[in-house]
GROMACS .gro file of C-alpha atoms in nm:
model
  231
    1MET     CA    1  -0.843  10.326  -4.082
    2LYS     CA    2  -0.993  10.041  -4.323
    3ALA     CA    3  -1.166  10.047  -4.660
    4ASN     CA    4  -1.308   9.904  -4.957
    5PHE     CA    5  -1.081  10.046  -5.278
    6LYS     CA    6  -1.271   9.962  -5.526
    7PRO     CA    7  -1.451  10.302  -5.640
    8LEU     CA    8  -1.098  10.397  -5.627
    9GLY     CA    9  -0.940  10.515  -5.850
   10LEU     CA   10  -0.499  10.583  -5.959
   11ALA     CA   11  -0.533  10.968  -5.842
   12ALA     CA   12  -0.726  10.913  -5.510
   13ALA     CA   13  -0.519  10.648  -5.409
   14VAL     CA   14  -0.201  10.834  -5.478
   15ALA     CA   15  -0.338  11.125  -5.267
   16ALA     CA   16  -0.449  10.855  -5.020
   17ALA     CA   17  -0.137  10.738  -4.975
   18THR     CA   18   0.058  11.105  -4.889
   19ALA     CA   19  -0.139  11.025  -4.569
   20GLY     CA   20   0.005  10.682  -4.475
   21TYR     CA   21  -0.323  10.516  -4.600
   22ALA     CA   22  -0.370  10.149  -4.518
   23GLY     CA   23  -0.642   9.955  -4.642
   24VAL     CA   24  -0.825   9.614  -4.668
   25VAL     CA   25  -0.880   9.509  -5.072
   26ASN     CA   26  -1.140   9.286  -5.076
   27ALA     CA   27  -1.065   8.995  -5.356
   28GLN     CA   28  -1.352   8.937  -5.590
   29SER     CA   29  -1.642   8.734  -5.510
   30VAL     CA   30  -1.984   8.638  -5.576
   31ALA     CA   31  -2.053   8.635  -5.265
   32ASN     CA   32  -1.888   8.965  -5.200
   33ASN     CA   33  -1.826   8.839  -4.850
   34GLY     CA   34  -1.482   9.003  -4.874
   35LEU     CA   35  -1.331   8.693  -4.961
   36GLY     CA   36  -1.236   8.559  -5.269
   37ASP     CA   37  -0.970   8.493  -5.543
   38LEU     CA   38  -0.817   8.829  -5.663
   39ALA     CA   39  -0.703   9.149  -5.552
   40LEU     CA   40  -0.630   9.472  -5.679
   41VAL     CA   41  -0.394   9.679  -5.448
   42PRO     CA   42  -0.450  10.024  -5.683
   43TYR     CA   43  -0.076  10.205  -5.538
   44TYR     CA   44   0.252  10.121  -5.410
   45THR     CA   45   0.564  10.351  -5.363
   46THR     CA   46   0.921  10.301  -5.262
   47ARG     CA   47   0.905  10.718  -5.302
   48GLY     CA   48   1.125  10.833  -5.088
   49ASP     CA   49   1.152  10.659  -4.744
   50PHE     CA   50   0.768  10.562  -4.810
   51GLY     CA   51   0.801  10.106  -4.861
   52THR     CA   52   0.495   9.953  -4.869
   53GLY     CA   53   0.338   9.639  -4.731
   54LEU     CA   54   0.156   9.344  -4.823
   55HIS     CA   55  -0.046   9.062  -4.608
   56VAL     CA   56  -0.252   8.749  -4.787
   57ILE     CA   57  -0.419   8.546  -4.545
   58ASN     CA   58  -0.525   8.161  -4.677
   59THR     CA   59  -0.862   8.126  -4.472
   60SER     CA   60  -0.938   7.780  -4.574
   61ALA     CA   61  -0.816   7.423  -4.530
   62GLN     CA   62  -0.723   7.397  -4.818
   63THR     CA   63  -0.378   7.458  -4.940
   64GLN     CA   64  -0.347   7.779  -5.222
   65VAL     CA   65  -0.155   7.893  -5.478
   66VAL     CA   66  -0.132   8.263  -5.531
   67LYS     CA   67   0.065   8.490  -5.787
   68LEU     CA   68   0.169   8.824  -5.715
   69ARG     CA   69   0.256   9.060  -5.947
   70PHE     CA   70   0.373   9.401  -5.927
   71ARG     CA   71   0.304   9.602  -6.245
   72ARG     CA   72   0.528   9.919  -6.294
   73GLY     CA   73   0.292  10.261  -6.299
   74SER     CA   74   0.499  10.408  -6.591
   75ASP     CA   75   0.351  10.166  -6.862
   76SER     CA   76   0.228   9.844  -6.597
   77LEU     CA   77   0.454   9.671  -6.731
   78ASP     CA   78   0.477   9.300  -6.509
   79ALA     CA   79   0.803   9.466  -6.326
   80MET     CA   80   0.812   9.133  -6.049
   81ASP     CA   81   0.654   8.900  -6.052
   82PHE     CA   82   0.622   8.570  -5.851
   83ASN     CA   83   0.454   8.245  -5.630
   84LEU     CA   84   0.313   8.218  -5.299
   85ILE     CA   85   0.308   7.795  -5.170
   86MET     CA   86   0.029   7.905  -4.882
   87SER     CA   87  -0.083   7.605  -4.673
   88PRO     CA   88  -0.407   7.561  -4.459
   89TYR     CA   89  -0.476   7.887  -4.284
   90ASP     CA   90  -0.090   8.012  -4.368
   91GLU     CA   91  -0.049   8.409  -4.382
   92TRP     CA   92   0.209   8.569  -4.556
   93THR     CA   93   0.346   8.935  -4.507
   94GLY     CA   94   0.647   9.135  -4.729
   95PHE     CA   95   0.759   9.441  -4.711
   96LEU     CA   96   0.852   9.603  -5.073
   97SER     CA   97   1.066   9.875  -5.021
   98GLU     CA   98   1.402  10.066  -5.197
   99ASP     CA   99   1.795  10.059  -5.020
  100SER     CA  100   2.030  10.327  -5.070
  101SER     CA  101   2.185  10.154  -5.369
  102GLY     CA  102   1.771  10.219  -5.537
  103ASP     CA  103   1.764   9.884  -5.560
  104ILE     CA  104   1.432   9.764  -5.498
  105SER     CA  105   1.301   9.447  -5.340
  106MET     CA  106   1.005   9.276  -5.123
  107SER     CA  107   1.142   9.121  -4.827
  108THR     CA  108   1.004   8.854  -4.579
  109GLN     CA  109   1.019   8.723  -4.224
  110ASP     CA  110   0.780   8.382  -4.300
  111THR     CA  111   0.841   8.084  -4.364
  112THR     CA  112   0.596   7.988  -4.654
  113CYS     CA  113   0.667   7.832  -4.930
  114THR     CA  114   0.794   8.075  -5.263
  115SER     CA  115   0.891   8.014  -5.607
  116PRO     CA  116   1.133   8.169  -5.684
  117ILE     CA  117   1.207   8.070  -5.314
  118PHE     CA  118   1.337   8.435  -5.171
  119ALA     CA  119   1.704   8.419  -5.059
  120ASN     CA  120   1.779   8.555  -4.679
  121GLY     CA  121   1.420   8.640  -4.754
  122LYS     CA  122   1.475   8.888  -4.985
  123PHE     CA  123   1.372   8.896  -5.388
  124PRO     CA  124   1.497   9.163  -5.601
  125LEU     CA  125   1.404   9.392  -5.868
  126ALA     CA  126   1.595   9.298  -6.159
  127ASP     CA  127   1.752   9.634  -6.265
  128ILE     CA  128   1.645   9.611  -6.671
  129TRP     CA  129   1.236   9.633  -6.483
  130ARG     CA  130   1.394   9.897  -6.249
  131ASP     CA  131   1.315  10.227  -6.412
  132GLY     CA  132   0.967  10.331  -6.289
  133ALA     CA  133   0.883  10.108  -6.086
  134GLU     CA  134   0.888  10.331  -5.757
  135GLU     CA  135   0.508  10.330  -5.763
  136GLY     CA  136   0.266  10.111  -5.997
  137TYR     CA  137   0.032   9.907  -5.865
  138ILE     CA  138  -0.034   9.511  -5.734
  139GLU     CA  139  -0.259   9.237  -5.897
  140VAL     CA  140  -0.333   8.924  -5.620
  141ILE     CA  141  -0.407   8.625  -5.799
  142GLY     CA  142  -0.507   8.275  -5.695
  143MET     CA  143  -0.412   8.077  -5.936
  144GLY     CA  144  -0.541   7.730  -5.773
  145SER     CA  145  -0.589   7.423  -5.510
  146PRO     CA  146  -0.411   7.106  -5.512
  147LEU     CA  147  -0.783   6.876  -5.515
  148SER     CA  148  -0.683   6.706  -5.273
  149GLU     CA  149  -0.399   6.777  -4.940
  150THR     CA  150  -0.267   6.456  -4.999
  151MET     CA  151  -0.080   6.523  -5.279
  152PRO     CA  152   0.341   6.634  -5.385
  153ILE     CA  153   0.265   6.989  -5.354
  154ALA     CA  154   0.044   7.014  -5.042
  155THR     CA  155   0.268   6.790  -4.844
  156GLN     CA  156   0.541   6.968  -4.910
  157ALA     CA  157   0.416   7.341  -4.841
  158LYS     CA  158   0.281   7.231  -4.527
  159HIS     CA  159   0.438   7.380  -4.185
  160ALA     CA  160   0.510   7.016  -4.075
  161ARG     CA  161   0.827   7.039  -3.837
  162LYS     CA  162   0.918   7.373  -3.608
  163GLY     CA  163   0.667   7.580  -3.869
  164ALA     CA  164   0.852   7.549  -4.148
  165PRO     CA  165   0.738   7.406  -4.465
  166ASP     CA  166   0.807   7.053  -4.551
  167ASN     CA  167   1.010   7.054  -4.867
  168CYS     CA  168   1.003   7.425  -5.010
  169ALA     CA  169   1.245   7.274  -5.345
  170PHE     CA  170   1.019   7.057  -5.421
  171VAL     CA  171   0.797   7.257  -5.413
  172ASP     CA  172   0.966   7.569  -5.615
  173MET     CA  173   1.052   7.256  -5.943
  174ASN     CA  174   0.697   7.259  -5.982
  175PHE     CA  175   0.666   7.550  -6.145
  176LEU     CA  176   1.062   7.572  -6.364
  177ASP     CA  177   0.987   7.466  -6.736
  178ALA     CA  178   1.414   7.368  -6.653
  179TYR     CA  179   1.303   7.066  -6.436
  180LEU     CA  180   1.093   6.909  -6.674
  181GLY     CA  181   1.378   6.909  -6.932
  182SER     CA  182   1.343   7.282  -7.126
  183ALA     CA  183   1.473   7.611  -7.131
  184GLU     CA  184   1.466   7.850  -6.820
  185ASP     CA  185   1.269   8.200  -6.848
  186PRO     CA  186   1.565   8.403  -6.714
  187ARG     CA  187   1.307   8.642  -6.556
  188GLY     CA  188   1.294   8.325  -6.399
  189VAL     CA  189   0.907   8.304  -6.260
  190HIS     CA  190   0.612   8.175  -6.409
  191ASN     CA  191   0.291   8.189  -6.463
  192SER     CA  192   0.132   7.846  -6.509
  193MET     CA  193   0.174   7.582  -6.254
  194THR     CA  194   0.327   7.145  -6.400
  195THR     CA  195   0.099   6.911  -6.269
  196ALA     CA  196   0.443   6.695  -6.197
  197GLY     CA  197   0.713   6.739  -5.943
  198PRO     CA  198   0.943   6.643  -5.736
  199VAL     CA  199   0.894   6.383  -5.448
  200LEU     CA  200   1.096   6.107  -5.280
  201ASP     CA  201   0.951   5.703  -5.253
  202ALA     CA  202   0.931   5.481  -5.001
  203ASP     CA  203   1.329   5.469  -5.129
  204GLY     CA  204   1.398   5.779  -5.066
  205LYS     CA  205   1.457   5.804  -5.453
  206LEU     CA  206   1.356   6.132  -5.660
  207GLY     CA  207   1.122   6.073  -5.868
  208LEU     CA  208   0.832   6.317  -6.000
  209GLY     CA  209   0.469   6.312  -5.791
  210VAL     CA  210   0.127   6.446  -5.984
  211SER     CA  211  -0.087   6.729  -5.854
  212VAL     CA  212  -0.430   6.795  -5.995
  213TYR     CA  213  -0.539   7.150  -5.913
  214GLY     CA  214  -0.873   7.265  -5.924
  215ASP     CA  215  -1.085   7.628  -5.820
  216THR     CA  216  -0.948   7.836  -5.526
  217GLY     CA  217  -1.248   7.805  -5.379
  218ASP     CA  218  -1.241   8.209  -5.329
  219VAL     CA  219  -1.068   8.204  -4.988
  220LEU     CA  220  -0.830   8.471  -4.990
  221LYS     CA  221  -0.774   8.809  -4.827
  222VAL     CA  222  -0.565   9.099  -4.846
  223SER     CA  223  -0.419   9.385  -4.700
  224TRP     CA  224  -0.189   9.636  -4.761
  225PHE     CA  225  -0.016   9.996  -4.619
  226ILE     CA  226   0.212  10.219  -4.687
  227ARG     CA  227   0.464  10.347  -4.421
  228ASN     CA  228   0.707  10.644  -4.387
  229SER     CA  229   1.051  10.450  -4.248
  230GLU     CA  230   1.194  10.767  -4.137
  231LYS     CA  231   0.827  10.908  -3.903
   0.00000   0.00000   0.00000
């Protein structure tokens, strides 16, 4: 089933999810063509045997930097967030679930660069934010796009070799304050992009390369589903 969730409140989304509801979220745009730079998934859940899948598509020929933010339903606190650095026409799919120990994590088999980097394809929710995070809503925010595909972050995130990005470790460093000499956020995630990230020069030496960003161009498409893993 496909649906536009703009008219739905959280209560309606909860009721729909009980029946295994799935939908396409229209990112906000002036043209109202189903593409945009912001999508709100009204409900996610990991309760019982349920888990929530998320699918983000970059429909453009430009690299896109996208923030995924999971807000818990109890108080809208930012329980988990990370950045996707999507190369042109890239697609990313992840699945949010809870294991037998009660730990919640986002898992993916995709190679799209993330910041922070997923260890073994899994990004865990920190214990400090765990209480009340079994359900909530998701924000998908297009933060920006490099003005040129020749800029360091674009070349490093591009799927160039055997379907894998060129250098996700370098991409990740664009988001780490610690790399630039300040204290690292203990949560490991940052809400703004730096303009300077690591790059190798012609002699193979590590230095800083500057990437300049502009608007996303309203090019993101987002869909989601809720699934009972037992049934």
